[in-house]
PDB file of C-alpha atoms and ligand atoms in Angstrom:
ATOM      1  CA  UNK A   1     -65.876  10.123 -39.528  1.00 80.00           C
ATOM      2  CA  UNK A   2     -68.979   8.044 -38.939  1.00 89.00           C
ATOM      3  CA  UNK A   3     -69.039   4.810 -40.942  1.00 94.00           C
ATOM      4  CA  UNK A   4     -71.426   1.864 -41.101  1.00 95.00           C
ATOM      5  CA  UNK A   5     -69.578  -0.833 -39.119  1.00 96.00           C
ATOM      6  CA  UNK A   6     -72.016  -3.324 -37.523  1.00 96.00           C
ATOM      7  CA  UNK A   7     -70.492  -6.573 -36.156  1.00 96.00           C
ATOM      8  CA  UNK A   8     -72.916  -8.600 -38.247  1.00 97.00           C
ATOM      9  CA  UNK A   9     -75.589  -7.865 -40.806  1.00 98.00           C
ATOM     10  CA  UNK A  10     -78.550  -9.663 -42.377  1.00 97.00           C
ATOM     11  CA  UNK A  11     -79.073  -9.305 -46.125  1.00 96.00           C
ATOM     12  CA  UNK A  12     -81.792 -11.246 -47.987  1.00 94.00           C
ATOM     13  CA  UNK A  13     -82.350 -13.366 -44.847  1.00 96.00           C
ATOM     14  CA  UNK A  14     -78.701 -14.460 -44.711  1.00 97.00           C
ATOM     15  CA  UNK A  15     -76.329 -13.567 -41.910  1.00 98.00           C
ATOM     16  CA  UNK A  16     -72.891 -12.091 -42.576  1.00 98.00           C
ATOM     17  CA  UNK A  17     -70.141 -11.628 -39.946  1.00 98.00           C
ATOM     18  CA  UNK A  18     -67.155  -9.291 -39.881  1.00 98.00           C
ATOM     19  CA  UNK A  19     -64.300 -10.782 -41.862  1.00 98.00           C
ATOM     20  CA  UNK A  20     -61.777  -8.012 -42.686  1.00 98.00           C
ATOM     21  CA  UNK A  21     -61.958  -4.946 -40.462  1.00 98.00           C
ATOM     22  CA  UNK A  22     -61.885  -1.328 -41.580  1.00 97.00           C
ATOM     23  CA  UNK A  23     -58.523  -0.935 -39.857  1.00 97.00           C
ATOM     24  CA  UNK A  24     -56.909  -3.856 -41.711  1.00 98.00           C
ATOM     25  CA  UNK A  25     -58.253  -2.549 -45.026  1.00 98.00           C
ATOM     26  CA  UNK A  26     -56.881   0.921 -44.322  1.00 98.00           C
ATOM     27  CA  UNK A  27     -53.420  -0.432 -43.409  1.00 98.00           C
ATOM     28  CA  UNK A  28     -53.298  -2.543 -46.545  1.00 98.00           C
ATOM     29  CA  UNK A  29     -54.365   0.349 -48.790  1.00 98.00           C
ATOM     30  CA  UNK A  30     -51.501   2.440 -47.389  1.00 98.00           C
ATOM     31  CA  UNK A  31     -49.069  -0.349 -48.344  1.00 98.00           C
ATOM     32  CA  UNK A  32     -50.502  -0.728 -51.839  1.00 98.00           C
ATOM     33  CA  UNK A  33     -50.526   3.054 -52.382  1.00 98.00           C
ATOM     34  CA  UNK A  34     -46.855   3.275 -51.404  1.00 98.00           C
ATOM     35  CA  UNK A  35     -45.995   0.470 -53.812  1.00 98.00           C
ATOM     36  CA  UNK A  36     -47.873   2.169 -56.650  1.00 98.00           C
ATOM     37  CA  UNK A  37     -46.081   5.469 -55.893  1.00 98.00           C
ATOM     38  CA  UNK A  38     -42.729   3.699 -56.148  1.00 98.00           C
ATOM     39  CA  UNK A  39     -43.603   1.578 -59.194  1.00 98.00           C
ATOM     40  CA  UNK A  40     -44.996   4.513 -61.201  1.00 98.00           C
ATOM     41  CA  UNK A  41     -42.622   7.305 -60.115  1.00 98.00           C
ATOM     42  CA  UNK A  42     -42.238   9.763 -63.004  1.00 98.00           C
ATOM     43  CA  UNK A  43     -45.270   8.278 -64.790  1.00 98.00           C
ATOM     44  CA  UNK A  44     -48.936   9.277 -64.827  1.00 98.00           C
ATOM     45  CA  UNK A  45     -50.974   6.070 -64.547  1.00 98.00           C
ATOM     46  CA  UNK A  46     -54.683   5.858 -65.247  1.00 98.00           C
ATOM     47  CA  UNK A  47     -56.760   3.767 -62.863  1.00 98.00           C
ATOM     48  CA  UNK A  48     -59.606   1.931 -64.541  1.00 97.00           C
ATOM     49  CA  UNK A  49     -62.222   0.946 -62.016  1.00 97.00           C
ATOM     50  CA  UNK A  50     -64.518  -1.982 -62.797  1.00 95.00           C
ATOM     51  CA  UNK A  51     -68.033  -1.001 -61.790  1.00 93.00           C
ATOM     52  CA  UNK A  52     -69.986  -1.419 -59.677  1.00 91.00           C
ATOM     53  CA  UNK A  53     -68.033  -3.304 -57.038  1.00 93.00           C
ATOM     54  CA  UNK A  54     -64.673  -1.492 -57.251  1.00 97.00           C
ATOM     55  CA  UNK A  55     -65.895   2.044 -56.629  1.00 97.00           C
ATOM     56  CA  UNK A  56     -65.122   2.198 -52.902  1.00 98.00           C
ATOM     57  CA  UNK A  57     -61.792   0.365 -53.106  1.00 98.00           C
ATOM     58  CA  UNK A  58     -60.723   2.616 -55.986  1.00 98.00           C
ATOM     59  CA  UNK A  59     -61.757   5.802 -54.185  1.00 98.00           C
ATOM     60  CA  UNK A  60     -59.852   4.837 -51.027  1.00 98.00           C
ATOM     61  CA  UNK A  61     -56.814   3.407 -52.840  1.00 98.00           C
ATOM     62  CA  UNK A  62     -56.399   6.574 -54.942  1.00 98.00           C
ATOM     63  CA  UNK A  63     -56.274   8.660 -51.785  1.00 98.00           C
ATOM     64  CA  UNK A  64     -53.146   6.736 -50.780  1.00 98.00           C
ATOM     65  CA  UNK A  65     -51.418   7.507 -54.102  1.00 98.00           C
ATOM     66  CA  UNK A  66     -49.445  10.749 -54.273  1.00 98.00           C
ATOM     67  CA  UNK A  67     -48.090  10.757 -57.832  1.00 98.00           C
ATOM     68  CA  UNK A  68     -50.127  12.384 -60.634  1.00 98.00           C
ATOM     69  CA  UNK A  69     -52.819   9.949 -61.790  1.00 98.00           C
ATOM     70  CA  UNK A  70     -56.166   9.771 -63.579  1.00 98.00           C
ATOM     71  CA  UNK A  71     -59.287   7.670 -63.346  1.00 97.00           C
ATOM     72  CA  UNK A  72     -61.884   6.163 -65.652  1.00 97.00           C
ATOM     73  CA  UNK A  73     -64.491   3.417 -65.296  1.00 95.00           C
ATOM     74  CA  UNK A  74     -65.511   0.295 -67.083  1.00 93.00           C
ATOM     75  CA  UNK A  75     -68.704  -1.527 -66.305  1.00 92.00           C
ATOM     76  CA  UNK A  76     -69.427  -5.211 -66.606  1.00 83.00           C
ATOM     77  CA  UNK A  77     -71.435  -7.746 -64.726  1.00 69.00           C
ATOM     78  CA  UNK A  78     -71.208 -11.504 -64.386  1.00 57.00           C
ATOM     79  CA  UNK A  79     -73.017 -12.438 -61.180  1.00 56.00           C
ATOM     80  CA  UNK A  80     -76.595 -11.260 -61.572  1.00 59.00           C
ATOM     81  CA  UNK A  81     -78.068 -11.384 -58.093  1.00 65.00           C
ATOM     82  CA  UNK A  82     -76.670 -14.810 -57.194  1.00 68.00           C
ATOM     83  CA  UNK A  83     -73.854 -15.910 -54.895  1.00 68.00           C
ATOM     84  CA  UNK A  84     -72.245 -18.086 -57.583  1.00 67.00           C
ATOM     85  CA  UNK A  85     -70.747 -16.779 -60.815  1.00 67.00           C
ATOM     86  CA  UNK A  86     -73.026 -17.171 -63.830  1.00 67.00           C
ATOM     87  CA  UNK A  87     -69.971 -17.817 -66.022  1.00 71.00           C
ATOM     88  CA  UNK A  88     -71.120 -15.074 -68.385  1.00 76.00           C
ATOM     89  CA  UNK A  89     -69.771 -11.559 -68.665  1.00 80.00           C
ATOM     90  CA  UNK A  90     -71.899  -8.682 -69.913  1.00 77.00           C
ATOM     91  CA  UNK A  91     -70.425  -5.377 -70.996  1.00 76.00           C
ATOM     92  CA  UNK A  92     -72.451  -2.392 -69.836  1.00 79.00           C
ATOM     93  CA  UNK A  93     -70.205   0.652 -70.281  1.00 85.00           C
ATOM     94  CA  UNK A  94     -66.989   1.109 -72.259  1.00 86.00           C
ATOM     95  CA  UNK A  95     -64.143   3.482 -71.310  1.00 89.00           C
ATOM     96  CA  UNK A  96     -64.335   7.201 -72.046  1.00 86.00           C
ATOM     97  CA  UNK A  97     -60.574   7.831 -71.878  1.00 87.00           C
ATOM     98  CA  UNK A  98     -58.190   7.003 -74.725  1.00 93.00           C
ATOM     99  CA  UNK A  99     -55.639   4.651 -73.183  1.00 96.00           C
ATOM    100  CA  UNK A 100     -53.315   4.078 -76.119  1.00 97.00           C
ATOM    101  CA  UNK A 101     -49.737   4.531 -74.881  1.00 98.00           C
ATOM    102  CA  UNK A 102     -50.927   4.974 -71.265  1.00 98.00           C
ATOM    103  CA  UNK A 103     -49.937   3.096 -68.124  1.00 98.00           C
ATOM    104  CA  UNK A 104     -53.136   1.397 -67.026  1.00 98.00           C
ATOM    105  CA  UNK A 105     -53.956  -0.036 -63.600  1.00 98.00           C
ATOM    106  CA  UNK A 106     -57.173  -2.046 -63.682  1.00 98.00           C
ATOM    107  CA  UNK A 107     -58.929  -1.899 -60.304  1.00 98.00           C
ATOM    108  CA  UNK A 108     -61.318  -4.721 -59.321  1.00 97.00           C
ATOM    109  CA  UNK A 109     -63.120  -5.521 -56.086  1.00 97.00           C
ATOM    110  CA  UNK A 110     -62.555  -9.279 -56.236  1.00 97.00           C
ATOM    111  CA  UNK A 111     -61.059 -11.862 -58.558  1.00 97.00           C
ATOM    112  CA  UNK A 112     -62.928 -15.139 -58.137  1.00 95.00           C
ATOM    113  CA  UNK A 113     -62.677 -17.463 -61.168  1.00 94.00           C
ATOM    114  CA  UNK A 114     -60.745 -14.782 -63.091  1.00 95.00           C
ATOM    115  CA  UNK A 115     -63.284 -14.785 -65.953  1.00 92.00           C
ATOM    116  CA  UNK A 116     -64.210 -11.089 -65.666  1.00 92.00           C
ATOM    117  CA  UNK A 117     -60.585 -10.044 -65.320  1.00 95.00           C
ATOM    118  CA  UNK A 118     -59.375 -12.057 -68.308  1.00 95.00           C
ATOM    119  CA  UNK A 119     -62.217 -10.560 -70.350  1.00 92.00           C
ATOM    120  CA  UNK A 120     -61.429  -6.969 -69.395  1.00 93.00           C
ATOM    121  CA  UNK A 121     -57.673  -7.497 -69.724  1.00 95.00           C
ATOM    122  CA  UNK A 122     -58.185  -8.674 -73.273  1.00 93.00           C
ATOM    123  CA  UNK A 123     -60.312  -5.632 -74.124  1.00 92.00           C
ATOM    124  CA  UNK A 124     -57.796  -3.240 -72.623  1.00 95.00           C
ATOM    125  CA  UNK A 125     -54.775  -4.832 -74.314  1.00 96.00           C
ATOM    126  CA  UNK A 126     -56.517  -4.322 -77.659  1.00 95.00           C
ATOM    127  CA  UNK A 127     -56.440  -0.564 -77.038  1.00 96.00           C
ATOM    128  CA  UNK A 128     -52.596  -0.598 -77.051  1.00 97.00           C
ATOM    129  CA  UNK A 129     -51.710   0.774 -73.595  1.00 98.00           C
ATOM    130  CA  UNK A 130     -48.012   1.197 -72.728  1.00 98.00           C
ATOM    131  CA  UNK A 131     -48.474  -1.190 -69.781  1.00 98.00           C
ATOM    132  CA  UNK A 132     -51.259  -2.904 -67.842  1.00 98.00           C
ATOM    133  CA  UNK A 133     -51.272  -4.007 -64.219  1.00 98.00           C
ATOM    134  CA  UNK A 134     -54.071  -5.293 -62.052  1.00 98.00           C
ATOM    135  CA  UNK A 135     -55.079  -4.215 -58.556  1.00 98.00           C
ATOM    136  CA  UNK A 136     -57.719  -6.225 -56.745  1.00 98.00           C
ATOM    137  CA  UNK A 137     -58.899  -5.792 -53.185  1.00 98.00           C
ATOM    138  CA  UNK A 138     -59.667  -9.503 -52.799  1.00 98.00           C
ATOM    139  CA  UNK A 139     -58.561 -12.696 -54.502  1.00 98.00           C
ATOM    140  CA  UNK A 140     -59.928 -16.228 -54.070  1.00 97.00           C
ATOM    141  CA  UNK A 141     -56.995 -18.415 -55.234  1.00 97.00           C
ATOM    142  CA  UNK A 142     -59.049 -21.573 -54.671  1.00 96.00           C
ATOM    143  CA  UNK A 143     -61.654 -20.528 -57.261  1.00 94.00           C
ATOM    144  CA  UNK A 144     -59.248 -19.325 -59.975  1.00 93.00           C
ATOM    145  CA  UNK A 145     -59.874 -20.921 -63.400  1.00 94.00           C
ATOM    146  CA  UNK A 146     -58.364 -18.316 -65.753  1.00 94.00           C
ATOM    147  CA  UNK A 147     -54.683 -17.486 -65.854  1.00 92.00           C
ATOM    148  CA  UNK A 148     -54.300 -13.781 -65.034  1.00 96.00           C
ATOM    149  CA  UNK A 149     -51.348 -12.259 -63.190  1.00 97.00           C
ATOM    150  CA  UNK A 150     -52.457 -10.047 -60.293  1.00 98.00           C
ATOM    151  CA  UNK A 151     -49.988  -7.285 -59.420  1.00 98.00           C
ATOM    152  CA  UNK A 152     -51.530  -5.628 -56.350  1.00 98.00           C
ATOM    153  CA  UNK A 153     -53.667  -7.885 -54.149  1.00 98.00           C
ATOM    154  CA  UNK A 154     -55.251  -6.553 -50.972  1.00 98.00           C
ATOM    155  CA  UNK A 155     -56.149  -9.881 -49.361  1.00 98.00           C
ATOM    156  CA  UNK A 156     -56.208 -13.523 -50.435  1.00 98.00           C
ATOM    157  CA  UNK A 157     -59.343 -15.145 -49.046  1.00 98.00           C
ATOM    158  CA  UNK A 158     -60.919 -18.628 -48.996  1.00 98.00           C
ATOM    159  CA  UNK A 159     -63.633 -19.518 -51.530  1.00 97.00           C
ATOM    160  CA  UNK A 160     -66.474 -18.001 -49.496  1.00 97.00           C
ATOM    161  CA  UNK A 161     -69.058 -15.362 -50.372  1.00 97.00           C
ATOM    162  CA  UNK A 162     -68.181 -11.919 -49.039  1.00 98.00           C
ATOM    163  CA  UNK A 163     -70.022  -8.636 -48.812  1.00 97.00           C
ATOM    164  CA  UNK A 164     -69.414  -4.956 -48.031  1.00 98.00           C
ATOM    165  CA  UNK A 165     -66.906  -2.244 -48.923  1.00 98.00           C
ATOM    166  CA  UNK A 166     -68.382  -1.994 -52.426  1.00 97.00           C
ATOM    167  CA  UNK A 167     -69.307  -5.681 -52.796  1.00 97.00           C
ATOM    168  CA  UNK A 168     -73.025  -6.493 -52.857  1.00 95.00           C
ATOM    169  CA  UNK A 169     -75.483  -9.287 -52.407  1.00 96.00           C
ATOM    170  CA  UNK A 170     -78.498  -8.669 -54.658  1.00 93.00           C
ATOM    171  CA  UNK A 171     -77.324  -5.025 -54.828  1.00 92.00           C
ATOM    172  CA  UNK A 172     -77.370  -4.608 -51.036  1.00 96.00           C
ATOM    173  CA  UNK A 173     -74.498  -4.182 -48.600  1.00 97.00           C
ATOM    174  CA  UNK A 174     -72.137  -2.046 -50.680  1.00 97.00           C
ATOM    175  CA  UNK A 175     -72.296   0.718 -48.044  1.00 97.00           C
ATOM    176  CA  UNK A 176     -70.807  -1.454 -45.284  1.00 98.00           C
ATOM    177  CA  UNK A 177     -67.425   0.062 -44.399  1.00 98.00           C
ATOM    178  CA  UNK A 178     -65.631  -3.265 -43.919  1.00 98.00           C
ATOM    179  CA  UNK A 179     -65.823  -6.790 -45.365  1.00 98.00           C
ATOM    180  CA  UNK A 180     -68.240  -9.445 -44.126  1.00 98.00           C
ATOM    181  CA  UNK A 181     -68.446 -13.171 -44.850  1.00 98.00           C
ATOM    182  CA  UNK A 182     -71.516 -15.360 -45.206  1.00 97.00           C
ATOM    183  CA  UNK A 183     -72.030 -17.194 -41.921  1.00 96.00           C
ATOM    184  CA  UNK A 184     -72.060 -21.022 -42.130  1.00 85.00           C
TER     185      UNK A 184
HETATM  186  P1  5GP B 201     -64.994 -13.811 -61.642  1.00 76.64           P
HETATM  187  O1  5GP B 201     -65.283 -13.346 -63.023  1.00 76.64           O
HETATM  188  O2  5GP B 201     -63.544 -13.646 -61.228  1.00 76.64           O
HETATM  189  O3  5GP B 201     -65.491 -15.206 -61.400  1.00 76.64           O
HETATM  190  O4  5GP B 201     -65.866 -12.957 -60.666  1.00 76.64           O
HETATM  191  C1  5GP B 201     -65.615 -11.624 -60.503  1.00 76.64           C
HETATM  192  C2  5GP B 201     -66.848 -10.867 -60.084  1.00 76.64           C
HETATM  193  O5  5GP B 201     -67.795 -11.689 -59.374  1.00 76.64           O
HETATM  194  C3  5GP B 201     -66.465  -9.780 -59.125  1.00 76.64           C
HETATM  195  O6  5GP B 201     -66.180  -8.573 -59.794  1.00 76.64           O
HETATM  196  C4  5GP B 201     -67.679  -9.658 -58.241  1.00 76.64           C
HETATM  197  O7  5GP B 201     -68.601  -8.773 -58.820  1.00 76.64           O
HETATM  198  C5  5GP B 201     -68.287 -11.038 -58.236  1.00 76.64           C
HETATM  199  N1  5GP B 201     -67.899 -11.828 -57.042  1.00 76.64           N
HETATM  200  C6  5GP B 201     -67.049 -12.883 -56.966  1.00 76.64           C
HETATM  201  N2  5GP B 201     -66.957 -13.357 -55.720  1.00 76.64           N
HETATM  202  C7  5GP B 201     -67.768 -12.581 -54.969  1.00 76.64           C
HETATM  203  C8  5GP B 201     -68.094 -12.552 -53.556  1.00 76.64           C
HETATM  204  O8  5GP B 201     -67.619 -13.350 -52.718  1.00 76.64           O
HETATM  205  N3  5GP B 201     -68.958 -11.591 -53.166  1.00 76.64           N
HETATM  206  C9  5GP B 201     -69.514 -10.684 -54.021  1.00 76.64           C
HETATM  207  N4  5GP B 201     -70.347  -9.794 -53.510  1.00 76.64           N
HETATM  208  N5  5GP B 201     -69.234 -10.682 -55.349  1.00 76.64           N
HETATM  209  C10 5GP B 201     -68.364 -11.608 -55.801  1.00 76.64           C
END
């Protein structure tokens, strides 16, 4: 398989260097998939991907899950085209699936301050699911301001701006097959 894996990339005149390699991501997804298989044995969870950033993580994570499962998407945005959170969340697309009584796994690309996740968690809990857990590829513990429990975390990272593997900068860079960090 040919993937886009440069050792650095320039987006909007800013340089980004490799931070988490494709291989490390793949190994971690295998671990998370195995945990989900064990945790949800005999159940049929529904993954709810938070668009746009989570689409690649969700697609790859699901391919490491071997129990019956479903998928739906929720869209919100809080960053605009900036590198710092705007502190506002905008809802763009609601769920299509009925999740009442279902086992939901929310799938995010990154939890930074936790604002987006606490917002979506609240919306989902109001739809009366049987259970809700959170999977996030990345987590910045140093930036966390909202109290949300994260069940499946790919990598904990420092409070730095990252790009690639679904995450963008001004809508660019999502197609990079691994994760890059803004060079200092
Ligand atoms: P929070 O609401 O937790 O502050 O921010 C969550 C959202 O901000 C993520 O879903 C993601 O879209 C965006 N975000 C936070 N940190 C980063 C980052 O380092 N890089 C990119 N590309 N987006 C980020």
